Amino acid sequence: MNRSGVLVRLIGLLAIIGIVGTYWMGLVVTPPDVFQGNLVRLVYLHPPVAWVAYLAYGVTSLASIAFLWKRTRNLKWDRLAASSAEVGVLFTGLTLVTGSIWGRPTWGVWWTWDARLTTTALLFLLYLGYLAIRRIPGDRYKVGTRSAVAGLVAFIDVPIVHQSVVWWKTLHQGATVLNPSLSPKIHGEMAWTLLLGFVSFTLLYVWFTIKRYQVASMTDELEDVEVDRMIRERLESDGGVLSGGAPRAESNFVDGGSLK
Amino acid sequence: MNVIQGSDSGSMSAPGIDWKRLDPTGTKRRSNKSIKVVAIVLFFIAGFGFLLFKGLGNALQYFYTAQQAVQMRATLGSSTFRLEGVVVPGTIKTNATGVDFSVRFASAVVPVVEVGVPPQLFQPNVPVVVVGHFAGQVFQSDQIMIKHSSNYVAAHPNRIKNAGGGS
Amino acid sequence: MNGYVEGGYLVVTGGIGGYAAWLGTRAKKLRRAVVVVRDETSVQRRSQDKS
C-alpha cells in the first residue's frame, strides 16, 4: 500500500479509537449533571455531530469556490464538494435525531418549531436538494457549476443556524463552547470528553470524505470508459444508427446506481 | 431531463429517424424517470413551503416572556401562544388534572394552570415555556417545555442533590 | 441509564456504522470493476493499435 493509503487507514483507526474513547468517557467515566442527571451524556455526541455538519458544508463551499474559480477549475473540487456534502447530510440527520432524543426527556418534547430546530431542518432539506440537483444529468462541468452555485446558496443557512439561538428566542439552549462571549460553560473531565468528541468526529469526517471521494473518482473513471466504449461500438456498427440500446446490458455490471 | 428527451426526437438527431420508436424500452424507462423527477420536485417544494410556513408562524416569535405577555394581555386575548418565565419557588401545587404554578419574568408574575403531566425536569427556579392562552387572570396551559441552559456542572454525589435546581 | 441516552448513542453508532459499511462495499465493488475495465481497455487499445 502506498503512503497516502496508510495515512487514510491511520485516520480511520484514530477516529474509531477516539469515538470508542468518547463513548467510554461519556457513558462511564464522566459524572452526571446537577440538573440533567445522566441525560447530560448526550452532550458528548450531539454538538460534535452538529459541528461536523457545519464543517462538511464549509468544505463543500470552499471546494465549490475552487471549482468556480477559473484558475483552479478542476473536477477534483466538484468531487470533493459532493463527497463532503453527502457526509454533511448524514451528520445533519444524526444531529436532528440525537437532538430529538435529547429533547424529549429534557425539554419534554421530541420537536418544536423554534428558530434553531426550524433552520436545522431547513439545512437538512437544502443539502438534500443539493444532492438531488447533482443528479440532474449533463456535461460534468455544467453539473459541477450548477452544483457549486447551489452549494454556496445552501451555505447561507449555516451561520443562520449557528446564530439562531442568539438572534431569536428559542427553546434550544445557547452554544456551550462557541458562544458570543467565547467562555466554555463546561469544565473538568466533562469538557475533556466533549473535546475528545469534537476531535474524534472530525477525524471520522475526514476519513469518510476521503473514502467517498475515492468512490466518486472511481465512478467517474468507469463512466468515462463506458462512454468511450459506447462511442466505439456505435462507430463499429452500421453507422451507429440502429445500435441505440445495445451496450446497456454490459454497463449494468459496473453501474449500480452511480452518481450520474 | 425533459430537455434531453425532447432533443432526442428533435433537431439534434439524424433527420427522419424517430429515436423513441426505435427504442421502446428506453421510452418506458424515460417516462418512469420523469414521474420520479416530478415526485422529487414536488417533495422539495412541499418541504420548503412547509418549513417556511412553520418558520414564519413559530420560529420568529417563538415565545413571549411573562413580562411581554402581561403588557400585551389585551391584544393577546384568548389566542394561543407560548409563554416563558421562571417557575416561582413555592407556587407549585399538584392536583388531579395537572399542576398549578406561577412563572416570573423580571417583575411580572403569571399564574399558570397546567392540564397534563409536566416533564421530569420540571421543578422550582427552572425556566419554562408553557403553551396555552389567557383565561381571565390565569394562563391556561396544556404543555410545559423546560428551557434548560447550556451550563453543564458535575453532580457530586456526596453533596446535596440538585442544589438550587440548576439552570 | 434511562433509555434515551442509550438510544442516542445507538443511533449515532448505527448511522456512522451503516455509512461506513456502505462506503466499504461500494469502494470494494468499484475497485474490482476498475481493475477489470482497465484490463479490457488496455487489451482493446492494443488490438486497435495493431489494425
Short mmCIF file of C-alpha atoms in Angstrom, two decimals:
data_model
loop_
_atom_site.label_atom_id
_atom_site.label_comp_id
_atom_site.label_asym_id
_atom_site.label_seq_id
_atom_site.Cartn_x
_atom_site.Cartn_y
_atom_site.Cartn_z
CA MET A 1 0.00 0.00 0.00
CA ASN A 2 1.26 3.49 -0.79
CA ARG A 3 1.93 6.17 1.76
CA SER A 4 -1.36 8.07 1.38
CA GLY A 5 -3.27 4.81 1.74
CA VAL A 6 -1.54 4.19 5.04
CA LEU A 7 -2.35 7.72 6.18
CA VAL A 8 -6.05 7.25 5.36
CA ARG A 9 -6.09 3.99 7.33
CA LEU A 10 -4.40 5.72 10.23
CA ILE A 11 -7.01 8.49 10.24
CA GLY A 12 -9.78 5.90 10.22
CA LEU A 13 -8.18 3.95 13.03
CA LEU A 14 -7.70 7.08 15.16
CA ALA A 15 -11.30 8.12 14.51
CA ILE A 16 -12.61 4.75 15.71
CA ILE A 17 -10.35 4.72 18.77
CA GLY A 18 -11.38 8.30 19.55
CA ILE A 19 -15.08 7.54 19.24
CA VAL A 20 -14.81 4.44 21.40
CA GLY A 21 -12.92 6.61 23.90
CA THR A 22 -15.64 9.26 23.77
CA TYR A 23 -18.29 6.62 24.40
CA TRP A 24 -16.33 5.24 27.33
CA MET A 25 -15.71 8.66 28.85
CA GLY A 26 -19.23 9.85 28.14
CA LEU A 27 -21.09 6.81 29.39
CA VAL A 28 -18.88 5.58 32.23
CA VAL A 29 -16.20 8.00 33.43
CA THR A 30 -17.94 11.39 33.48
CA PRO A 31 -20.31 12.30 36.33
CA PRO A 32 -24.00 13.08 35.94
CA ASP A 33 -25.05 16.74 35.72
CA VAL A 34 -26.62 18.59 38.66
CA PHE A 35 -29.71 19.38 36.63
CA GLN A 36 -29.96 16.85 33.82
CA GLY A 37 -28.55 13.84 35.64
CA ASN A 38 -27.45 11.15 33.22
CA LEU A 39 -29.14 12.87 30.29
CA VAL A 40 -26.13 15.19 30.12
CA ARG A 41 -24.23 12.32 28.49
CA LEU A 42 -25.84 13.21 25.19
CA VAL A 43 -23.81 16.44 25.17
CA TYR A 44 -20.76 14.42 24.16
CA LEU A 45 -22.48 13.38 20.93
CA HIS A 46 -24.94 16.00 19.78
CA PRO A 47 -22.71 19.10 19.49
CA PRO A 48 -19.75 17.23 17.90
CA VAL A 49 -22.08 15.66 15.34
CA ALA A 50 -23.61 19.07 14.58
CA TRP A 51 -20.13 20.60 14.27
CA VAL A 52 -19.18 18.01 11.67
CA ALA A 53 -22.23 19.00 9.62
CA TYR A 54 -21.10 22.66 9.67
CA LEU A 55 -17.54 21.63 8.82
CA ALA A 56 -18.68 19.42 5.94
CA TYR A 57 -20.74 22.21 4.40
CA GLY A 58 -17.84 24.62 4.90
CA VAL A 59 -15.58 22.29 2.93
CA THR A 60 -18.27 21.90 0.26
CA SER A 61 -18.39 25.70 -0.06
CA LEU A 62 -14.62 26.11 -0.32
CA ALA A 63 -14.40 23.32 -2.88
CA SER A 64 -17.28 24.90 -4.81
CA ILE A 65 -15.46 28.24 -4.90
CA ALA A 66 -12.30 26.49 -6.08
CA PHE A 67 -14.30 24.79 -8.84
CA LEU A 68 -15.96 28.03 -9.96
CA TRP A 69 -12.71 30.00 -9.98
CA LYS A 70 -11.20 29.68 -13.45
CA ARG A 71 -7.60 29.32 -12.28
CA THR A 72 -8.36 26.34 -10.06
CA ARG A 73 -11.24 24.86 -12.08
CA ASN A 74 -10.91 21.11 -11.81
CA LEU A 75 -13.38 18.26 -11.46
CA LYS A 76 -11.49 17.19 -8.33
CA TRP A 77 -13.05 20.12 -6.46
CA ASP A 78 -16.50 19.16 -7.65
CA ARG A 79 -15.98 15.62 -6.40
CA LEU A 80 -14.75 16.91 -3.05
CA ALA A 81 -17.76 19.25 -2.74
CA ALA A 82 -20.15 16.38 -3.48
CA SER A 83 -18.44 13.94 -1.12
CA SER A 84 -18.29 16.40 1.74
CA ALA A 85 -21.93 17.42 1.29
CA GLU A 86 -23.09 13.81 1.42
CA VAL A 87 -21.23 13.25 4.69
CA GLY A 88 -22.71 16.55 5.89
CA VAL A 89 -26.24 15.35 5.18
CA LEU A 90 -25.58 12.17 7.16
CA PHE A 91 -24.37 14.21 10.12
CA THR A 92 -27.20 16.72 9.85
CA GLY A 93 -29.59 13.80 10.02
CA LEU A 94 -27.80 12.46 13.09
CA THR A 95 -27.91 15.96 14.62
CA LEU A 96 -31.67 16.09 14.19
CA VAL A 97 -32.21 12.60 15.59
CA THR A 98 -29.88 12.92 18.60
CA GLY A 99 -31.33 16.36 19.32
CA SER A 100 -34.81 14.94 19.25
CA ILE A 101 -33.84 12.07 21.56
CA TRP A 102 -32.24 14.56 23.94
CA GLY A 103 -35.16 16.98 23.73
CA ARG A 104 -37.85 14.51 24.72
CA PRO A 105 -36.66 13.85 28.29
CA THR A 106 -35.11 17.29 28.96
CA TRP A 107 -37.48 19.73 27.26
CA GLY A 108 -40.46 17.42 27.31
CA VAL A 109 -40.99 17.35 23.53
CA TRP A 110 -39.46 15.45 20.62
CA TRP A 111 -39.72 18.50 18.40
CA THR A 112 -40.72 22.16 18.49
CA TRP A 113 -40.67 24.85 15.82
CA ASP A 114 -38.19 27.23 17.38
CA ALA A 115 -35.61 29.01 15.24
CA ARG A 116 -32.75 26.58 15.88
CA LEU A 117 -34.74 23.47 15.05
CA THR A 118 -36.51 25.01 12.08
CA THR A 119 -33.31 26.34 10.49
CA THR A 120 -31.59 22.98 11.08
CA ALA A 121 -34.44 21.14 9.38
CA LEU A 122 -34.08 23.66 6.55
CA LEU A 123 -30.34 22.92 6.40
CA PHE A 124 -31.06 19.22 6.01
CA LEU A 125 -33.55 19.86 3.21
CA LEU A 126 -31.27 22.37 1.45
CA TYR A 127 -28.40 19.91 1.19
CA LEU A 128 -30.71 17.05 0.26
CA GLY A 129 -31.77 19.39 -2.54
CA TYR A 130 -28.11 19.98 -3.37
CA LEU A 131 -27.57 16.22 -3.71
CA ALA A 132 -30.71 15.99 -5.84
CA ILE A 133 -29.53 18.79 -8.14
CA ARG A 134 -26.25 16.92 -8.56
CA ARG A 135 -28.15 14.02 -10.11
CA ILE A 136 -29.64 16.07 -12.93
CA PRO A 137 -27.70 14.69 -15.89
CA GLY A 138 -25.48 16.76 -18.10
CA ASP A 139 -21.93 17.57 -19.01
CA ARG A 140 -19.71 17.17 -15.96
CA TYR A 141 -18.51 20.75 -15.94
CA LYS A 142 -22.07 22.01 -16.28
CA VAL A 143 -23.23 19.77 -13.43
CA GLY A 144 -20.26 20.99 -11.40
CA THR A 145 -21.02 24.66 -11.97
CA ARG A 146 -24.71 24.24 -11.24
CA SER A 147 -23.93 22.28 -8.06
CA ALA A 148 -21.27 24.72 -6.89
CA VAL A 149 -23.74 27.60 -7.09
CA ALA A 150 -26.40 25.55 -5.28
CA GLY A 151 -23.88 24.56 -2.61
CA LEU A 152 -22.89 28.16 -1.97
CA VAL A 153 -26.52 29.29 -1.77
CA ALA A 154 -27.32 26.50 0.71
CA PHE A 155 -24.37 27.51 2.89
CA ILE A 156 -26.08 30.81 3.74
CA ASP A 157 -28.15 28.80 6.23
CA VAL A 158 -25.13 27.55 8.22
CA PRO A 159 -24.33 30.84 10.03
CA ILE A 160 -28.07 31.38 10.47
CA VAL A 161 -28.39 28.01 12.21
CA HIS A 162 -25.47 28.77 14.48
CA GLN A 163 -26.61 32.27 15.39
CA SER A 164 -30.31 31.38 15.59
CA VAL A 165 -30.11 30.93 19.37
CA VAL A 166 -28.69 34.46 19.65
CA TRP A 167 -30.88 36.23 17.10
CA TRP A 168 -34.23 34.74 18.11
CA LYS A 169 -35.89 33.49 21.27
CA THR A 170 -35.55 29.73 21.19
CA LEU A 171 -36.22 26.74 23.38
CA HIS A 172 -32.81 25.42 22.37
CA GLN A 173 -30.00 26.50 24.67
CA GLY A 174 -27.11 28.67 23.53
CA ALA A 175 -23.75 27.29 22.48
CA THR A 176 -21.69 25.72 25.25
CA VAL A 177 -18.29 26.45 23.73
CA LEU A 178 -18.66 28.72 20.69
CA ASN A 179 -20.96 31.22 22.42
CA PRO A 180 -20.78 35.02 21.92
CA SER A 181 -18.54 35.51 24.97
CA LEU A 182 -16.40 32.51 23.97
CA SER A 183 -16.40 31.22 27.53
CA PRO A 184 -16.96 27.47 27.75
CA LYS A 185 -19.73 26.53 30.14
CA ILE A 186 -18.42 23.07 30.81
CA HIS A 187 -15.39 22.12 32.84
CA GLY A 188 -13.12 19.36 34.05
CA GLU A 189 -13.44 15.87 32.64
CA MET A 190 -16.80 16.75 31.09
CA ALA A 191 -15.03 19.39 28.98
CA TRP A 192 -12.23 16.99 28.03
CA THR A 193 -14.73 14.38 26.95
CA LEU A 194 -16.56 16.94 24.83
CA LEU A 195 -13.23 17.95 23.28
CA LEU A 196 -12.40 14.31 22.54
CA GLY A 197 -15.82 14.01 20.90
CA PHE A 198 -15.14 17.02 18.67
CA VAL A 199 -11.72 15.69 17.64
CA SER A 200 -12.88 12.11 17.03
CA PHE A 201 -15.91 13.01 14.95
CA THR A 202 -13.81 15.47 12.96
CA LEU A 203 -11.35 12.66 12.18
CA LEU A 204 -14.26 10.45 11.20
CA TYR A 205 -15.48 13.21 8.87
CA VAL A 206 -12.05 13.40 7.21
CA TRP A 207 -11.96 9.64 6.77
CA PHE A 208 -15.49 9.43 5.37
CA THR A 209 -14.89 12.28 2.96
CA ILE A 210 -11.67 10.79 1.61
CA LYS A 211 -13.36 7.40 1.17
CA ARG A 212 -16.37 8.98 -0.50
CA TYR A 213 -14.09 10.98 -2.77
CA GLN A 214 -12.35 7.79 -3.85
CA VAL A 215 -15.70 6.18 -4.64
CA ALA A 216 -16.68 9.25 -6.67
CA SER A 217 -13.48 9.29 -8.73
CA MET A 218 -13.70 5.55 -9.44
CA THR A 219 -17.31 6.02 -10.55
CA ASP A 220 -16.21 8.83 -12.86
CA GLU A 221 -13.44 6.72 -14.31
CA LEU A 222 -15.81 3.85 -15.06
CA GLU A 223 -18.28 6.23 -16.66
CA ASP A 224 -15.57 7.62 -18.92
CA VAL A 225 -14.63 4.12 -20.02
CA GLU A 226 -18.29 3.31 -20.57
CA VAL A 227 -18.84 6.37 -22.75
CA ASP A 228 -15.73 5.52 -24.74
CA ARG A 229 -16.98 2.02 -25.28
CA MET A 230 -20.44 3.16 -26.38
CA ILE A 231 -18.97 5.59 -28.89
CA ARG A 232 -16.64 2.93 -30.25
CA GLU A 233 -19.41 0.37 -30.57
CA ARG A 234 -21.60 2.86 -32.40
CA LEU A 235 -18.83 3.67 -34.81
CA GLU A 236 -18.11 -0.01 -35.39
CA SER A 237 -21.74 -0.97 -36.13
CA ASP A 238 -23.65 0.23 -39.23
CA GLY A 239 -23.13 3.95 -38.95
CA GLY A 240 -24.30 3.62 -35.36
CA VAL A 241 -27.96 4.43 -36.09
CA LEU A 242 -29.58 1.17 -35.02
CA SER A 243 -27.41 0.31 -32.02
CA GLY A 244 -29.05 2.70 -29.58
CA GLY A 245 -29.78 0.40 -26.67
CA ALA A 246 -27.19 -2.27 -27.25
CA PRO A 247 -24.37 -1.57 -24.77
CA ARG A 248 -26.70 -1.17 -21.80
CA ALA A 249 -26.65 -4.78 -20.69
CA GLU A 250 -22.93 -4.64 -20.14
CA SER A 251 -22.93 -1.28 -18.45
CA ASN A 252 -25.22 -2.53 -15.70
CA PHE A 253 -22.37 -4.60 -14.40
CA VAL A 254 -20.34 -1.62 -13.27
CA ASP A 255 -23.01 0.99 -12.79
CA GLY A 256 -25.33 0.06 -9.94
CA GLY A 257 -26.80 3.43 -9.05
CA SER A 258 -23.89 5.73 -9.69
CA LEU A 259 -23.81 9.46 -9.06
CA LYS A 260 -24.77 10.34 -12.62
CA MET B 1 -34.29 15.78 -18.12
CA ASN B 2 -37.24 16.70 -20.32
CA VAL B 3 -34.97 18.89 -22.39
CA ILE B 4 -32.79 15.94 -23.26
CA GLN B 5 -35.82 13.80 -24.03
CA GLY B 6 -37.15 16.48 -26.37
CA SER B 7 -33.91 16.91 -28.22
CA ASP B 8 -33.69 13.18 -28.88
CA SER B 9 -36.58 13.24 -31.32
CA GLY B 10 -35.88 16.79 -32.42
CA SER B 11 -33.29 18.69 -34.37
CA MET B 12 -30.22 17.07 -32.76
CA SER B 13 -30.73 13.60 -34.23
CA ALA B 14 -30.39 12.48 -37.81
CA PRO B 15 -33.32 13.65 -39.95
CA GLY B 16 -36.16 11.20 -40.50
CA ILE B 17 -35.32 8.91 -37.59
CA ASP B 18 -37.70 8.69 -34.66
CA TRP B 19 -35.47 7.59 -31.83
CA LYS B 20 -38.35 6.82 -29.49
CA ARG B 21 -39.87 4.36 -31.98
CA LEU B 22 -36.56 2.62 -32.40
CA ASP B 23 -36.08 2.16 -28.70
CA PRO B 24 -39.40 1.45 -26.98
CA THR B 25 -37.79 0.16 -23.76
CA GLY B 26 -35.87 3.38 -23.48
CA THR B 27 -39.07 5.39 -23.80
CA LYS B 28 -40.69 3.48 -20.98
CA ARG B 29 -37.71 3.99 -18.77
CA ARG B 30 -37.79 7.69 -19.50
CA SER B 31 -41.46 8.13 -18.59
CA ASN B 32 -40.91 6.30 -15.30
CA LYS B 33 -37.99 8.57 -14.71
CA SER B 34 -39.95 11.73 -15.36
CA ILE B 35 -42.62 10.67 -12.87
CA LYS B 36 -39.83 10.22 -10.35
CA VAL B 37 -38.43 13.64 -11.16
CA VAL B 38 -41.83 15.29 -10.74
CA ALA B 39 -42.28 13.49 -7.39
CA ILE B 40 -38.88 14.67 -6.19
CA VAL B 41 -39.52 18.26 -7.26
CA LEU B 42 -42.92 18.22 -5.54
CA PHE B 43 -41.30 16.79 -2.39
CA PHE B 44 -38.84 19.68 -2.21
CA ILE B 45 -41.45 22.33 -2.96
CA ALA B 46 -43.71 20.90 -0.26
CA GLY B 47 -40.80 20.62 2.17
CA PHE B 48 -39.55 24.19 1.71
CA GLY B 49 -43.11 25.51 1.78
CA PHE B 50 -43.86 23.66 5.00
CA LEU B 51 -40.67 24.90 6.68
CA LEU B 52 -41.31 28.46 5.54
CA PHE B 53 -44.84 28.29 6.94
CA LYS B 54 -43.66 26.81 10.24
CA GLY B 55 -40.70 29.16 10.49
CA LEU B 56 -42.68 32.34 9.90
CA GLY B 57 -45.53 31.16 12.08
CA ASN B 58 -43.48 29.96 15.06
CA ALA B 59 -39.76 30.49 14.98
CA LEU B 60 -39.59 34.28 14.50
CA GLN B 61 -41.62 34.92 17.66
CA TYR B 62 -41.25 31.65 19.47
CA PHE B 63 -42.45 32.87 22.86
CA TYR B 64 -43.42 35.98 24.80
CA THR B 65 -41.80 36.47 28.16
CA ALA B 66 -44.17 36.73 31.10
CA GLN B 67 -43.48 40.45 31.14
CA GLN B 68 -44.32 40.91 27.46
CA ALA B 69 -47.42 38.77 27.82
CA VAL B 70 -48.73 40.84 30.73
CA GLN B 71 -48.17 44.05 28.78
CA MET B 72 -49.89 42.59 25.70
CA ARG B 73 -52.70 40.89 27.55
CA ALA B 74 -55.39 42.94 25.82
CA THR B 75 -54.13 42.22 22.29
CA LEU B 76 -53.36 38.57 23.00
CA GLY B 77 -56.91 37.98 24.23
CA SER B 78 -57.61 34.28 24.35
CA SER B 79 -55.30 33.38 21.46
CA THR B 80 -52.84 30.53 21.90
CA PHE B 81 -49.16 31.42 22.30
CA ARG B 82 -46.02 30.33 24.16
CA LEU B 83 -45.22 32.00 27.45
CA GLU B 84 -41.76 32.00 29.02
CA GLY B 85 -40.76 32.52 32.60
CA VAL B 86 -39.00 31.00 35.58
CA VAL B 87 -41.04 28.77 37.85
CA VAL B 88 -41.56 30.69 41.12
CA PRO B 89 -40.48 28.56 44.09
CA GLY B 90 -43.25 27.66 46.50
CA THR B 91 -46.06 28.07 43.96
CA ILE B 92 -46.15 24.52 42.60
CA LYS B 93 -49.34 22.69 43.58
CA THR B 94 -50.06 19.31 42.04
CA ASN B 95 -53.70 18.32 41.63
CA ALA B 96 -55.78 15.63 39.95
CA THR B 97 -55.70 17.12 36.44
CA GLY B 98 -52.20 18.55 36.42
CA VAL B 99 -50.24 21.21 38.24
CA ASP B 100 -50.69 24.88 39.19
CA PHE B 101 -47.73 27.22 39.50
CA SER B 102 -46.56 30.72 38.65
CA VAL B 103 -43.91 31.91 36.24
CA ARG B 104 -41.98 35.12 36.61
CA PHE B 105 -40.02 37.30 34.20
CA ALA B 106 -38.49 40.46 35.69
CA SER B 107 -41.28 41.83 37.88
CA ALA B 108 -44.19 40.23 36.03
CA VAL B 109 -45.71 37.09 37.53
CA VAL B 110 -48.29 34.99 35.69
CA PRO B 111 -50.22 32.17 37.39
CA VAL B 112 -50.41 29.06 35.23
CA VAL B 113 -52.96 26.26 35.32
CA GLU B 114 -51.47 23.25 33.58
CA VAL B 115 -53.57 20.31 32.50
CA GLY B 116 -51.35 17.30 31.97
CA VAL B 117 -48.20 15.76 33.36
CA PRO B 118 -45.17 18.09 33.49
CA PRO B 119 -41.80 16.85 32.12
CA GLN B 120 -39.48 15.05 34.53
CA LEU B 121 -37.12 18.00 34.92
CA PHE B 122 -39.93 20.37 35.97
CA GLN B 123 -39.00 22.00 39.29
CA PRO B 124 -38.78 25.38 41.04
CA ASN B 125 -36.45 28.04 39.59
CA VAL B 126 -36.21 26.42 36.17
CA PRO B 127 -37.12 28.49 33.09
CA VAL B 128 -40.09 27.02 31.24
CA VAL B 129 -42.07 27.69 28.08
CA VAL B 130 -45.77 26.93 28.52
CA VAL B 131 -48.20 26.66 25.61
CA GLY B 132 -51.75 27.91 26.06
CA HIS B 133 -53.85 31.05 26.42
CA PHE B 134 -55.05 33.58 28.95
CA ALA B 135 -58.32 32.72 30.70
CA GLY B 136 -59.09 35.61 32.99
CA GLN B 137 -56.15 36.23 35.27
CA VAL B 138 -54.56 32.82 34.77
CA PHE B 139 -52.76 31.24 31.85
CA GLN B 140 -54.42 28.01 30.82
CA SER B 141 -51.75 25.63 29.54
CA ASP B 142 -51.67 22.12 28.14
CA GLN B 143 -47.94 21.78 27.62
CA ILE B 144 -44.80 22.63 29.57
CA MET B 145 -41.38 22.69 27.96
CA ILE B 146 -38.21 23.05 30.01
CA LYS B 147 -35.80 25.66 28.72
CA HIS B 148 -32.56 24.43 30.22
CA SER B 149 -29.31 26.33 29.83
CA SER B 150 -26.03 25.32 28.21
CA ASN B 151 -24.21 25.10 31.54
CA TYR B 152 -23.09 21.65 32.50
CA VAL B 153 -21.96 21.08 36.07
CA ALA B 154 -20.85 17.80 37.55
CA ALA B 155 -23.12 16.48 40.25
CA HIS B 156 -21.20 15.48 43.34
CA PRO B 157 -22.91 12.54 44.92
CA ASN B 158 -21.64 13.49 48.36
CA ARG B 159 -23.22 16.92 48.32
CA ILE B 160 -26.84 17.99 48.43
CA LYS B 161 -28.69 16.59 45.47
CA ASN B 162 -29.73 19.24 42.96
CA ALA B 163 -28.78 22.40 44.80
CA GLY B 164 -30.86 25.29 43.55
CA GLY B 165 -32.46 23.47 40.64
CA GLY B 166 -29.74 24.16 38.12
CA SER B 167 -30.31 26.36 35.08
CA MET C 1 -29.26 4.53 32.24
CA ASN C 2 -32.66 5.81 31.10
CA GLY C 3 -33.21 4.61 27.56
CA TYR C 4 -32.77 7.97 25.90
CA VAL C 5 -29.01 8.11 26.40
CA GLU C 6 -28.58 4.57 25.11
CA GLY C 7 -30.88 5.39 22.20
CA GLY C 8 -28.81 8.42 21.23
CA TYR C 9 -25.54 6.51 21.31
CA LEU C 10 -27.07 3.63 19.36
CA VAL C 11 -28.45 5.92 16.66
CA VAL C 12 -25.07 7.58 16.13
CA THR C 13 -23.32 4.21 16.08
CA GLY C 14 -25.85 2.84 13.63
CA GLY C 15 -25.67 5.89 11.39
CA ILE C 16 -21.91 6.07 11.07
CA GLY C 17 -21.57 2.28 11.02
CA GLY C 18 -24.13 1.96 8.25
CA TYR C 19 -22.49 4.65 6.15
CA ALA C 20 -19.04 3.13 6.69
CA ALA C 21 -20.34 -0.28 5.60
CA TRP C 22 -22.00 1.19 2.50
CA LEU C 23 -18.83 3.06 1.57
CA GLY C 24 -16.72 -0.03 2.15
CA THR C 25 -18.73 -2.37 -0.06
CA ARG C 26 -19.15 0.26 -2.76
CA ALA C 27 -15.42 1.01 -2.82
CA LYS C 28 -14.62 -2.70 -3.00
CA LYS C 29 -17.01 -3.32 -5.91
CA LEU C 30 -15.78 -0.29 -7.81
CA ARG C 31 -12.14 -1.16 -7.28
CA ARG C 32 -12.78 -4.60 -8.74
CA ALA C 33 -14.67 -3.12 -11.69
CA VAL C 34 -11.96 -0.55 -12.34
CA VAL C 35 -9.34 -3.29 -12.48
CA VAL C 36 -11.45 -5.30 -14.96
CA VAL C 37 -12.16 -2.28 -17.14
CA ARG C 38 -8.53 -1.15 -17.12
CA ASP C 39 -7.51 -4.61 -18.35
CA GLU C 40 -10.19 -4.59 -21.05
CA THR C 41 -9.35 -1.15 -22.34
CA SER C 42 -5.65 -1.93 -22.49
CA VAL C 43 -6.46 -5.09 -24.50
CA GLN C 44 -8.71 -3.12 -26.83
CA ARG C 45 -6.16 -0.35 -27.24
CA ARG C 46 -3.54 -2.91 -28.18
CA SER C 47 -5.82 -4.55 -30.74
CA GLN C 48 -6.74 -1.15 -32.16
CA ASP C 49 -3.10 -0.20 -32.42
CA LYS C 50 -2.42 -3.33 -34.47
CA SER C 51 -5.21 -2.71 -37.00
#
